[in-house]
């Protein structure tokens, strides 16, 4: 099992940075570790969606191979 990297988003109440895995921000309900106020997943939905789209784009870029190029990006074959 891969360890989930932590991301940083600010608490909408106290503005302190919360460092937690992405899945923590997707939970239905949690509390800010600094101010203790209740947080709902909807408060982070836009930021979480943006991060997921960026991650997907990175993965797509890693696995896409342009036609006519080799694994290293050159037009000649490896070897």
Coordinates of C-alpha atoms in Angstrom, one line a residue:
X1 CA 0.0 0.0 0.0
X2 CA 1.4 3.4 -1.0
X3 CA 1.6 6.1 1.6
X4 CA -0.6 9.0 0.7
X5 CA 1.3 12.3 0.5
X6 CA 0.1 15.2 2.6
X7 CA -1.2 18.4 1.1
X8 CA -1.6 21.8 2.7
X9 CA -4.9 23.7 2.8
X10 CA -5.8 26.6 5.0
X11 CA -8.6 26.4 7.6
X12 CA -11.5 28.6 6.5
X13 CA -11.9 29.8 10.1
X14 CA -8.5 30.4 11.7
X15 CA -6.5 30.5 8.4
X16 CA -3.8 28.2 9.8
X17 CA -2.4 25.7 7.3
X18 CA -3.6 22.1 7.8
X19 CA -1.2 19.4 6.6
X20 CA -3.1 16.2 6.0
X21 CA -3.6 13.5 3.3
X22 CA -6.0 14.4 0.5
X23 CA -8.4 11.9 1.8
X24 CA -8.6 13.8 5.1
X25 CA -10.1 16.8 3.3
X26 CA -12.6 14.6 1.6
X27 CA -14.1 13.2 4.8
X28 CA -17.7 14.3 5.5
X29 CA -16.7 15.9 8.7
X30 CA -13.4 16.7 10.5
X31 CA -12.1 19.3 12.9
X32 CA -9.3 21.8 12.4
X33 CA -6.3 20.6 14.5
X34 CA -5.5 24.2 15.4
X35 CA -8.8 25.9 16.3
X36 CA -11.0 22.9 16.8
X37 CA -13.9 24.1 14.6
X38 CA -15.9 21.7 12.5
X39 CA -15.0 21.3 8.9
X40 CA -17.1 19.7 6.2
X41 CA -15.8 18.2 3.0
X42 CA -17.7 20.8 0.9
X43 CA -15.5 23.6 2.3
X44 CA -12.5 22.0 0.6
X45 CA -14.3 20.6 -2.5
X46 CA -13.1 23.1 -5.1
X47 CA -9.4 22.9 -3.9
X48 CA -9.6 19.1 -3.7
X49 CA -11.0 18.9 -7.2
X50 CA -8.3 21.1 -8.5
X51 CA -5.6 19.0 -6.9
X52 CA -7.1 15.8 -8.2
X53 CA -7.3 17.2 -11.8
X54 CA -3.6 18.3 -11.6
X55 CA -2.6 14.8 -10.3
X56 CA -4.6 13.2 -13.1
X57 CA -2.9 15.4 -15.7
X58 CA 0.5 14.5 -14.3
X59 CA -0.3 10.8 -14.5
X60 CA -1.6 11.2 -18.0
X61 CA 1.6 13.0 -19.1
X62 CA 3.7 10.3 -17.6
X63 CA 2.0 7.6 -19.5
X64 CA 1.4 9.3 -22.8
X65 CA 3.8 8.6 -25.6
X66 CA 3.9 10.9 -28.5
X67 CA 3.7 9.1 -31.8
X68 CA 7.1 8.9 -33.6
X69 CA 9.0 9.2 -30.4
X70 CA 10.7 6.7 -28.2
X71 CA 10.6 6.2 -24.4
X72 CA 13.2 9.0 -23.9
X73 CA 11.3 11.4 -26.1
X74 CA 13.8 11.3 -29.0
X75 CA 12.7 10.3 -32.5
X76 CA 15.4 7.6 -32.8
X77 CA 15.0 4.2 -31.2
X78 CA 16.7 3.3 -27.9
X79 CA 19.5 0.8 -28.1

